[in-house]
C-alpha cells in the first residue's frame, strides 16, 4: 500500500470477530523464548507459527531455507516461509475464559459504559470487580428493579426468600456485557430526546452527555457490547521485543510481563471452570484476570500499578502512547535522521551571507556517499570499495573531490531551541580547518546564537527536491525579514554597529584642536600636529570620491572631518538637478559608508526625517560660498545607530530584494563595521567611568524621604502596599535622575557612551549601575506579612555602584536578587516553550486555502490605544500596511478616492490614509474570512517573512504560533503590585498574562463590566456589607443593576450621565473574556484579546504583527454552541465546530428546512486543541487515552487536513511545496530539482558507460589470455 493513497483514517471499537480476523493464531502459553535453544516457544508470546519466522526466509526447524520457498508452510513446524519483518505486523489473540471490561470505557471520564447503562460509575466498578450484583431480570420480584445494584448478602437473601429462579442477577463483566447487548440504541435515543425537552440544570447536562454517547454508537454503527472483550489482541512481537544481553540475560519489554500475567491467570481460570470449582474461588480468579487485563491496557489507572524489578511500575499499552516519550510524540511526530553532525560554532567574518564553514572531517563523513560516487566518476578509484579505502586512509587526493562535492550541495544548520522558522536555515558549505562550524555574524540574531560555546547541528538534504527547497526557500541570504513583524532580522550588532557608528560620526574643527591640545599636554607633539591638520582640513573641497579617499589614506584628513564635494561626482539619482550643480556638505566617513551602495540608492547624510526620499537642501551650497564658515554654522549630524542601520537595511531590501542581491550589501555593511571598529580601537578602562557628580546629594535626599515614609508607615498613615509602592517610586526616580546626569556629563567620544548610544552593547541602566547607584533590589522570598501582603523588594537600597565597589551587606543584598533573576530565567524558558507548543498545536491546521473566500464581511479597525496610560499600542498605519480594504476609502476633506474596495494597501497608501486624518478603516482580516479551512490570501494579506502577498498553501498558523511563542522568553514572569493604588489588586503581566488570555481563564481579580449599553443613572455608595451599585438605563428604559463588591473600585471617569457601551469596564481589574462574549458579542472579545496580548508584548518593546494574534484568536473561536437545532439532528446546548455546523445547515437549506441556530463560544488554546476535529492531532497533544476513547466510541474519521495528522501517518504535509496548490515557489523548486536530476543522470550515464567499457576491455583481455 502506498501511504500517499491514504485519504482518511478511521478509529473505532474492534468487535470480537474483527479481533479474530486480525489474528494469525491463539497464544496459549505464557512462555517467550526457550533459554536453551534461544528459539521462540511454540504457542507462546513469540511463537513463529503465529507471528512469522524469526529469520528471513527460514522456518523454525530449519527444513526450508532460502527465498525460493517463499509462501510455503513448513509441514513439520507450521511456520510460513516469508520475511521476518512480518513479525512487526502480525497479531495474535488470547481467548478469554470470561468477558472482560475494557478499562478505558469503565474508568474514563465520563465512563462510557456507566452513561449507556445509566448507572453510577462507582456502582459499575463494584459490579465489574465482583463486589456487588446487578439485576438483569427482576421477573416477578416486586422489590427489585431492572439494573438495580445489590450486595452479595441481599442477593442471598432474595434467593432464599423467592427461590433460585425467581429473578436473575449477575456479577462481573459478564453481567455488563449482557446488559449492553440488551440496549436498543434507537429506542434509548428517542426516550432521551423526549426527556431533554423539559429538563434543566445538572439533569439536562447529564442527559446531553448520555445522548451524545448513545448518538455516537447509533451513528457509528458500533455495538456497545464491543466495549467488553472476549478475545484479547496480542500485538506483534517485534513491537515488544526481547533482546539478549551479555551474560545470557534478557532485556524485555514490559508488555511481555503484562501479557504473561494475563495468559497465566486466564489459563488457571479456564482450568478451574473445567473442574467445576466453587463459585467463590472462580469469582476471585475472574477478578484477577480482569485486573491483569486492566494492567496490560492501562497500568495504574484503577489501583496500585503492577511493578517489576526495583519496584518500578510496568509500562502498559496506554503508557506507550502517552507523553513526550510515547509513540505519538517520540516516534511519529519526530524521528532521528541520518547524515547529520554537530559541533561548536565559531564566528566566520570572511564568509558570504549564504555560506557556512564546515570542518574538513565533518564534511567528509557527511558527504561520504557523494564523495565515493565522485571518486569513481573521476576515475580516481576503480569502484566504490576502492573509494572507501581511499577515504579510510585519508588519501590526499580525496580533498579536492570533497571540496567539489561540498561546494554545490546545500546543508541545513539548526540551533536548539528552534523557536521559529529561522532556527533552521540553509547555507552553501565551505571547507574550513579546525573542528568548529563557522557561522556568518549576521545570522546570529535569527538563530539567537553567540560564540560562547553554543553548538549547532548540520543536516544534509539528499533528494534533488530537498536541495532545491533548501536553496530557494531556506538559504540564509533569502531570509532577510523576521516573520513576526516583517522587519529585517539580519541587523548588524555589537562591533558591526560600533564600526559604522564610528565611521559616520562628525567632529568640529574645535574638537580636533581640543584633542591636539590634549595630546600636546601629554607630550605627543607629532600626533598633536596631525590632529591640528585634521581640524584645518574642515571645509576643504574635493572634486570626486577618489580624491577624498586618497586624502584619507594619506592622512590629510580624518574620517570625522566635514568636507565639501561636487554633488554630481557621486552620480546619485536621488539628487535633483539644482543639487547636482552644488557642493554637498558631508563627512569623509559618510562618503565611505555611501560607497557601499549603488547609484540609485539614497545618500545617507542624516538619519532623521525622510532621508530615503530626498536629501535636505541645507547640505548643498552653491559654488563660491565660504564653505568653512557655512560648515561652522551647521549643527553636527548624529551618526548611524543600530536602529538607523535597520532602516537602511529595510530600504536596501525594498529596493534590491527582487534582484536577490540584498545580501551583497549586507556583507559590505558587516565588513565595513568590522574594519572601522578595529580602526576606532575602542576599549574600556576604569578611567572611562566617572562617578556622577550629583550622586551624594541625591542619595542623601533619598535617605531623608525614605525615613519620612517609614515614619508615616509606622504611624499607620500608609499601608504596607502604599509604603512599598512609594519607596519604589522614590528610589526609581533618584536612580533615573543620577542616570540622566551621568549621560549628560559623559563626553560624546567616551567609549562606554559610544557603545550605549550606538546600540552596540549596554544601555543607560547598566551605566547607572557602573557609575551611579544600584538602587533597590528584588527579593525572591514568598514570605507574607501578618496582613497577607507579600513584599517584592528589599527595603534598603544599594547606595554604591560597581566603580566604587559594594560593601559586604550590599553584596549579599544584591546576590539575593541576582539569584532570583537566574532562577526566573530558567523557569521562564520552560513556560515559554510550553506556551509555544500549545500555540503550534492549536494553529497547525491553518494554511492559506484559496485566493479569495468572497466574504461580504469586513472588519473595522482603528489604532489600538491603552486608555489608562493614553499610549498607542499599535498605530493605524501599522495595522493597515499589507492588508486588503473591504470598503472604499475616501479623503474626508477633498472627497478624492484614496483606495477602492478589495485593493491592496502598501506603505504609500497607508501613509495617505493616515495623513487624511481617517481614524477607522474597514479591512479584510482573519476574523472576516469565510474559508472553510484556513484563511484565504486576500484576508491574510502580505506574508511578513517575504514582504510579498502570501502564497497559496503557506502554513500561516505555524508562523503565527512561532511569532508569538518565540519572544516568549523575553517576557517577564512576575505579577506587579499596584501597591494599594487602584483597588490593591495585582496586575498579571508578561508570560502569565499571555497564557491567561490564550487559555481564556477567568482572571483572579475580575472587573465588573456593563451588561448593556446605556446611560449611568445611579451610583450608590457601599452599604454595611461593602456592596455598592451602578444602575445603567438602556434604550428600552430598562434599569440594569450592577453590584460592586468592596475590593472593586469604580473607575474614576464614570459619573451619573456617562454613556457606557456593553462590555466596558465599570471597575478596575481584568475583564473575563468568557463573560465579555456573552455580554458584548464576538467582535468585542476579538478586539479585547488582541489588544491585551499586544499590550503585554509592547510593554517589553517587542513588535508582533496583529495578524498572527488574529489567527490564534480565530482558532479559540472555532467551536459554537447550538441554540436551536432547527430541522437538523443537532441538540440544543451541545458544542460543534463552525465548519461542521455550516456544512449541516447548507444541507438542510437545500431541502428547504430550518437551519440550526448557534452562538459563538470561546475556548482556551489547550481545550481547543484537544477538541479539534482531527483525532490524530488531538491524541498527539494531550490526554491521549481520553481523546482516543472518545474518538473510538464515535467511530471518528480523520480527514487529514492539518499538518500533524499527515506527519503522523507519513505523508507530505498539505502545505508549502507539499500541497497540490499552484504556487510560484513550487514551480521554481520543481524546475531547479529537474535540472539537478538531469545533471545527475548525465553523470550516472557517463559512469555506466565507463563501467561497460571497462567490462568489455576486461572481456577482450580474458579472451586473448584464454
Tab-separated table of C-alpha atoms in Angstrom, residues 599-927:
chain	number	residue	atom	x	y	z
A	599	UNK	CA	23.946	54.949	-7.547
A	600	UNK	CA	20.166	54.596	-7.334
A	601	UNK	CA	20.279	54.174	-3.543
A	602	UNK	CA	19.596	57.307	-1.415
A	603	UNK	CA	22.580	59.172	0.000
A	604	UNK	CA	22.554	58.679	3.796
A	605	UNK	CA	23.724	62.014	5.166
A	606	UNK	CA	21.404	62.328	8.142
A	607	UNK	CA	19.213	59.788	9.905
A	608	UNK	CA	16.259	61.998	10.728
A	609	UNK	CA	13.198	62.510	8.532
A	610	UNK	CA	12.676	61.041	5.093
A	611	UNK	CA	16.318	60.558	4.112
A	612	UNK	CA	15.189	57.755	1.805
A	613	UNK	CA	13.064	60.147	-0.300
A	614	UNK	CA	15.210	63.288	-0.563
A	615	UNK	CA	18.378	64.826	0.881
A	616	UNK	CA	17.803	68.119	2.702
A	617	UNK	CA	18.826	71.237	0.710
A	618	UNK	CA	20.669	72.587	3.750
A	619	UNK	CA	23.600	70.257	2.865
A	620	UNK	CA	24.025	71.733	-0.619
A	621	UNK	CA	25.829	75.028	-1.156
A	622	UNK	CA	26.351	76.906	-4.423
A	623	UNK	CA	29.847	77.265	-5.877
A	624	UNK	CA	31.674	80.274	-4.451
A	625	UNK	CA	30.248	80.001	-0.916
A	626	UNK	CA	32.649	80.366	2.035
A	627	UNK	CA	32.427	76.678	2.924
A	628	UNK	CA	34.362	76.567	6.274
A	629	UNK	CA	32.118	79.350	7.563
A	630	UNK	CA	28.968	77.556	6.343
A	631	UNK	CA	30.041	74.272	7.937
A	632	UNK	CA	30.762	76.022	11.242
A	633	UNK	CA	27.138	77.262	11.248
A	634	UNK	CA	25.722	73.750	10.603
A	635	UNK	CA	24.858	71.566	13.614
A	636	UNK	CA	26.665	68.224	13.828
A	637	UNK	CA	24.648	65.266	12.484
A	638	UNK	CA	24.107	62.163	14.586
A	639	UNK	CA	25.995	59.055	13.480
A	640	UNK	CA	24.106	55.882	12.452
A	641	UNK	CA	22.845	53.908	15.409
A	642	UNK	CA	21.633	50.306	15.374
A	643	UNK	CA	18.043	51.241	14.567
A	644	UNK	CA	19.196	53.555	11.756
A	645	UNK	CA	21.158	50.685	10.231
A	646	UNK	CA	17.941	48.666	10.404
A	647	UNK	CA	16.160	51.367	8.420
A	648	UNK	CA	18.963	51.386	5.864
A	649	UNK	CA	18.739	47.594	5.527
A	650	UNK	CA	14.946	47.732	5.174
A	651	UNK	CA	15.405	50.270	2.365
A	652	UNK	CA	18.056	48.076	0.719
A	653	UNK	CA	15.664	45.114	0.929
A	654	UNK	CA	12.820	47.124	-0.569
A	655	UNK	CA	14.952	48.250	-3.491
A	656	UNK	CA	17.011	45.154	-4.309
A	657	UNK	CA	15.129	42.109	-2.957
A	658	UNK	CA	13.681	41.369	-6.404
A	659	UNK	CA	17.214	41.106	-7.801
A	660	UNK	CA	18.163	38.789	-4.937
A	661	UNK	CA	21.314	40.687	-4.025
A	662	UNK	CA	20.357	42.298	-0.706
A	663	UNK	CA	22.909	40.051	0.989
A	664	UNK	CA	25.741	41.598	-1.043
A	665	UNK	CA	25.106	44.996	0.570
A	666	UNK	CA	24.596	43.407	3.983
A	667	UNK	CA	28.009	41.786	3.700
A	668	UNK	CA	29.504	45.166	2.816
A	669	UNK	CA	27.911	46.768	5.905
A	670	UNK	CA	29.293	43.906	8.020
A	671	UNK	CA	32.822	44.169	6.570
A	672	UNK	CA	32.863	47.941	6.987
A	673	UNK	CA	31.643	47.587	10.564
A	674	UNK	CA	34.442	45.199	11.489
A	675	UNK	CA	37.045	47.236	9.648
A	676	UNK	CA	36.216	50.588	11.250
A	677	UNK	CA	35.584	49.249	14.747
A	678	UNK	CA	39.161	47.914	14.505
A	679	UNK	CA	40.409	51.324	13.303
A	680	UNK	CA	38.445	53.048	16.099
A	681	UNK	CA	40.254	50.855	18.633
A	682	UNK	CA	37.577	51.375	21.248
A	683	UNK	CA	38.385	49.903	24.670
A	684	UNK	CA	37.133	50.402	28.210
A	685	UNK	CA	39.196	51.295	31.236
A	686	UNK	CA	38.295	52.367	34.748
A	687	UNK	CA	39.184	55.950	33.853
A	688	UNK	CA	36.267	55.983	31.380
A	689	UNK	CA	33.837	55.544	34.279
A	690	UNK	CA	33.434	58.775	36.201
A	691	UNK	CA	31.026	58.717	39.144
A	692	UNK	CA	28.030	61.043	38.779
A	693	UNK	CA	28.590	64.466	40.332
A	694	UNK	CA	25.095	64.661	41.878
A	695	UNK	CA	25.208	61.189	43.427
A	696	UNK	CA	25.886	62.155	47.029
A	697	UNK	CA	23.310	64.931	47.093
A	698	UNK	CA	20.601	62.701	45.551
A	699	UNK	CA	21.326	59.733	47.853
A	700	UNK	CA	21.063	61.959	50.942
A	701	UNK	CA	17.791	63.412	49.651
A	702	UNK	CA	16.511	59.837	49.131
A	703	UNK	CA	17.510	58.745	52.628
A	704	UNK	CA	15.626	61.672	54.172
A	705	UNK	CA	12.479	60.992	52.168
A	706	UNK	CA	12.528	57.235	52.865
A	707	UNK	CA	12.852	57.910	56.620
A	708	UNK	CA	9.795	60.178	56.369
A	709	UNK	CA	7.869	57.391	54.578
A	710	UNK	CA	8.895	54.906	57.267
A	711	UNK	CA	7.595	57.237	59.990
A	712	UNK	CA	4.255	57.621	58.183
A	713	UNK	CA	4.032	53.849	57.764
A	714	UNK	CA	4.752	53.208	61.457
A	715	UNK	CA	2.069	55.712	62.466
A	716	UNK	CA	-0.386	53.766	60.343
A	717	UNK	CA	-0.891	56.527	57.769
A	718	UNK	CA	0.451	54.350	54.939
A	719	UNK	CA	-0.463	50.709	54.338
A	720	UNK	CA	2.330	48.234	53.609
A	721	UNK	CA	1.455	48.271	49.918
A	722	UNK	CA	1.409	52.078	49.673
A	723	UNK	CA	4.674	52.347	51.580
A	724	UNK	CA	6.391	49.831	49.256
A	725	UNK	CA	4.982	51.471	46.128
A	726	UNK	CA	6.142	54.926	47.212
A	727	UNK	CA	9.558	53.576	48.201
A	728	UNK	CA	9.971	52.013	44.749
A	729	UNK	CA	8.885	55.267	43.075
A	730	UNK	CA	11.242	57.314	45.264
A	731	UNK	CA	14.414	55.321	44.603
A	732	UNK	CA	13.454	54.681	40.985
A	733	UNK	CA	13.215	58.445	40.470
A	734	UNK	CA	16.529	59.090	42.188
A	735	UNK	CA	18.264	56.389	40.149
A	736	UNK	CA	16.851	57.953	36.939
A	737	UNK	CA	17.992	61.449	37.937
A	738	UNK	CA	21.525	60.215	38.615
A	739	UNK	CA	21.496	58.274	35.327
A	740	UNK	CA	20.353	61.310	33.330
A	741	UNK	CA	23.036	63.485	34.884
A	742	UNK	CA	25.647	60.824	34.096
A	743	UNK	CA	24.700	60.637	30.439
A	744	UNK	CA	24.799	64.458	30.190
A	745	UNK	CA	28.255	64.624	31.755
A	746	UNK	CA	29.788	61.949	29.550
A	747	UNK	CA	31.859	63.129	26.569
A	748	UNK	CA	30.488	62.048	23.175
A	749	UNK	CA	33.623	60.068	22.441
A	750	UNK	CA	33.620	58.227	25.760
A	751	UNK	CA	33.842	54.539	24.739
A	752	UNK	CA	31.075	53.422	27.101
A	753	UNK	CA	28.856	56.237	25.925
A	754	UNK	CA	29.539	55.301	22.305
A	755	UNK	CA	28.642	51.676	22.944
A	756	UNK	CA	25.406	52.540	24.717
A	757	UNK	CA	24.276	55.310	22.351
A	758	UNK	CA	25.053	53.328	19.193
A	759	UNK	CA	23.122	50.295	20.474
A	760	UNK	CA	26.228	48.083	20.241
A	761	UNK	CA	26.182	46.979	23.893
A	762	UNK	CA	24.653	48.084	27.159
A	763	UNK	CA	22.234	50.872	27.992
A	764	UNK	CA	21.662	53.734	30.374
A	765	UNK	CA	20.552	51.410	33.186
A	766	UNK	CA	23.796	49.420	33.008
A	767	UNK	CA	25.816	52.560	33.076
A	768	UNK	CA	23.877	53.917	36.043
A	769	UNK	CA	24.869	50.770	37.969
A	770	UNK	CA	28.503	51.259	36.956
A	771	UNK	CA	28.793	54.898	37.912
A	772	UNK	CA	25.569	55.938	39.670
A	773	UNK	CA	23.783	53.775	42.248
A	774	UNK	CA	22.424	50.210	42.020
A	775	UNK	CA	19.186	51.148	43.790
A	776	UNK	CA	16.530	48.792	45.132
A	777	UNK	CA	16.907	45.034	44.732
A	778	UNK	CA	14.208	42.423	44.315
A	779	UNK	CA	13.750	39.602	46.774
A	780	UNK	CA	12.768	36.057	45.964
A	781	UNK	CA	11.149	35.029	49.254
A	782	UNK	CA	7.444	34.258	49.285
A	783	UNK	CA	7.068	35.315	52.935
A	784	UNK	CA	3.881	37.237	53.650
A	785	UNK	CA	3.321	39.725	56.438
A	786	UNK	CA	0.648	39.332	59.104
A	787	UNK	CA	-1.812	41.146	56.830
A	788	UNK	CA	-1.111	38.744	53.974
A	789	UNK	CA	0.873	41.284	51.953
A	790	UNK	CA	3.813	39.891	50.018
A	791	UNK	CA	6.708	42.293	49.531
A	792	UNK	CA	8.811	42.006	46.386
A	793	UNK	CA	11.733	44.278	47.313
A	794	UNK	CA	14.398	44.633	49.967
A	795	UNK	CA	13.693	47.961	51.701
A	796	UNK	CA	17.347	49.055	51.904
A	797	UNK	CA	18.665	50.256	48.530
A	798	UNK	CA	22.267	49.770	47.442
A	799	UNK	CA	23.885	53.212	47.538
A	800	UNK	CA	27.184	52.099	45.934
A	801	UNK	CA	27.989	51.429	42.307
A	802	UNK	CA	30.372	48.969	40.682
A	803	UNK	CA	33.014	51.627	40.102
A	804	UNK	CA	33.305	52.274	43.851
A	805	UNK	CA	32.576	48.678	44.808
A	806	UNK	CA	29.926	47.195	47.095
A	807	UNK	CA	30.383	46.572	50.803
A	808	UNK	CA	29.627	43.170	52.324
A	809	UNK	CA	25.973	43.759	53.196
A	810	UNK	CA	25.315	45.334	49.792
A	811	UNK	CA	26.952	42.376	48.073
A	812	UNK	CA	24.642	39.942	49.871
A	813	UNK	CA	21.556	42.045	49.220
A	814	UNK	CA	22.355	42.107	45.509
A	815	UNK	CA	23.179	38.399	45.217
A	816	UNK	CA	19.681	37.709	46.540
A	817	UNK	CA	18.069	39.424	43.571
A	818	UNK	CA	20.567	38.096	41.038
A	819	UNK	CA	19.820	34.509	42.021
A	820	UNK	CA	16.114	35.164	41.652
A	821	UNK	CA	16.814	36.526	38.193
A	822	UNK	CA	18.690	33.397	37.138
A	823	UNK	CA	16.027	31.090	38.574
A	824	UNK	CA	13.270	33.075	36.871
A	825	UNK	CA	15.069	32.856	33.549
A	826	UNK	CA	15.341	29.075	33.774
A	827	UNK	CA	11.671	28.695	34.727
A	828	UNK	CA	10.590	31.173	32.088
A	829	UNK	CA	12.294	29.223	29.309
A	830	UNK	CA	10.240	26.123	30.145
A	831	UNK	CA	6.960	28.046	30.459
A	832	UNK	CA	7.587	29.881	27.219
A	833	UNK	CA	8.399	26.632	25.400
A	834	UNK	CA	5.194	25.033	26.650
A	835	UNK	CA	3.166	28.062	25.517
A	836	UNK	CA	4.738	27.776	22.036
A	837	UNK	CA	3.835	24.087	21.901
A	838	UNK	CA	0.190	24.802	22.712
A	839	UNK	CA	0.032	27.634	20.189
A	840	UNK	CA	1.531	25.470	17.433
A	841	UNK	CA	-0.925	22.728	18.251
A	842	UNK	CA	-3.970	24.939	18.088
A	843	UNK	CA	-2.982	26.663	14.862
A	844	UNK	CA	-1.189	23.883	12.980
A	845	UNK	CA	-4.001	23.275	10.501
A	846	UNK	CA	-4.361	26.901	9.411
A	847	UNK	CA	-2.977	27.217	5.899
A	848	UNK	CA	-3.795	29.560	3.028
A	849	UNK	CA	-6.544	27.581	1.330
A	850	UNK	CA	-7.765	29.741	-1.589
A	851	UNK	CA	-7.224	33.014	-3.438
A	852	UNK	CA	-10.412	34.726	-2.293
A	853	UNK	CA	-13.148	33.489	0.034
A	854	UNK	CA	-15.526	36.122	-1.375
A	855	UNK	CA	-16.600	37.292	2.082
A	856	UNK	CA	-19.159	40.083	2.481
A	857	UNK	CA	-17.869	40.928	5.949
A	858	UNK	CA	-15.244	43.498	6.647
A	859	UNK	CA	-13.587	44.283	9.959
A	860	UNK	CA	-13.462	47.839	11.224
A	861	UNK	CA	-10.074	48.736	12.656
A	862	UNK	CA	-8.584	51.775	14.303
A	863	UNK	CA	-5.381	52.376	16.232
A	864	UNK	CA	-5.065	50.238	19.382
A	865	UNK	CA	-4.794	52.547	22.359
A	866	UNK	CA	-4.340	51.972	26.080
A	867	UNK	CA	-6.987	54.211	27.644
A	868	UNK	CA	-5.464	54.260	31.084
A	869	UNK	CA	-1.991	55.455	30.097
A	870	UNK	CA	-3.183	57.129	26.870
A	871	UNK	CA	-0.416	55.450	24.855
A	872	UNK	CA	-0.704	53.952	21.382
A	873	UNK	CA	-0.097	50.204	21.384
A	874	UNK	CA	-0.300	49.852	17.597
A	875	UNK	CA	-0.815	52.675	15.146
A	876	UNK	CA	-3.410	52.618	12.378
A	877	UNK	CA	-0.567	52.782	9.826
A	878	UNK	CA	0.967	49.544	11.114
A	879	UNK	CA	-2.408	47.810	11.108
A	880	UNK	CA	-3.156	48.864	7.523
A	881	UNK	CA	0.074	48.033	5.688
A	882	UNK	CA	-0.121	44.728	3.840
A	883	UNK	CA	-3.917	44.338	4.054
A	884	UNK	CA	-6.818	44.492	1.589
A	885	UNK	CA	-9.581	47.060	2.166
A	886	UNK	CA	-13.211	45.953	2.218
A	887	UNK	CA	-14.800	49.364	1.586
A	888	UNK	CA	-13.674	52.374	-0.479
A	889	UNK	CA	-11.544	54.801	1.488
A	890	UNK	CA	-12.292	58.458	0.634
A	891	UNK	CA	-10.418	61.542	1.817
A	892	UNK	CA	-12.974	63.347	4.058
A	893	UNK	CA	-11.569	66.797	3.171
A	894	UNK	CA	-11.200	66.545	-0.604
A	895	UNK	CA	-13.630	63.725	-1.441
A	896	UNK	CA	-10.894	62.045	-3.517
A	897	UNK	CA	-10.824	58.214	-3.584
A	898	UNK	CA	-7.648	57.038	-1.836
A	899	UNK	CA	-8.174	53.319	-2.416
A	900	UNK	CA	-11.043	51.270	-3.850
A	901	UNK	CA	-12.655	48.196	-2.305
A	902	UNK	CA	-10.661	44.931	-2.425
A	903	UNK	CA	-7.370	46.637	-3.240
A	904	UNK	CA	-4.035	46.130	-1.502
A	905	UNK	CA	-2.708	48.754	0.939
A	906	UNK	CA	1.012	49.395	0.540
A	907	UNK	CA	3.124	51.796	2.628
A	908	UNK	CA	2.392	54.827	0.422
A	909	UNK	CA	-1.395	54.329	0.548
A	910	UNK	CA	-1.339	53.707	4.315
A	911	UNK	CA	0.576	56.964	4.707
A	912	UNK	CA	-2.074	58.780	2.621
A	913	UNK	CA	-4.916	57.351	4.731
A	914	UNK	CA	-3.255	58.458	7.971
A	915	UNK	CA	-2.393	61.915	6.580
A	916	UNK	CA	-6.035	62.399	5.531
A	917	UNK	CA	-6.946	62.143	9.229
A	918	UNK	CA	-9.056	58.980	8.772
A	919	UNK	CA	-9.429	57.188	12.106
A	920	UNK	CA	-11.214	53.950	11.083
A	921	UNK	CA	-10.939	51.705	8.020
A	922	UNK	CA	-12.846	48.544	7.111
A	923	UNK	CA	-10.345	45.886	6.047
A	924	UNK	CA	-10.275	42.154	5.413
A	925	UNK	CA	-8.553	40.021	8.020
A	926	UNK	CA	-8.608	36.527	9.544
A	927	UNK	CA	-11.724	37.466	11.574
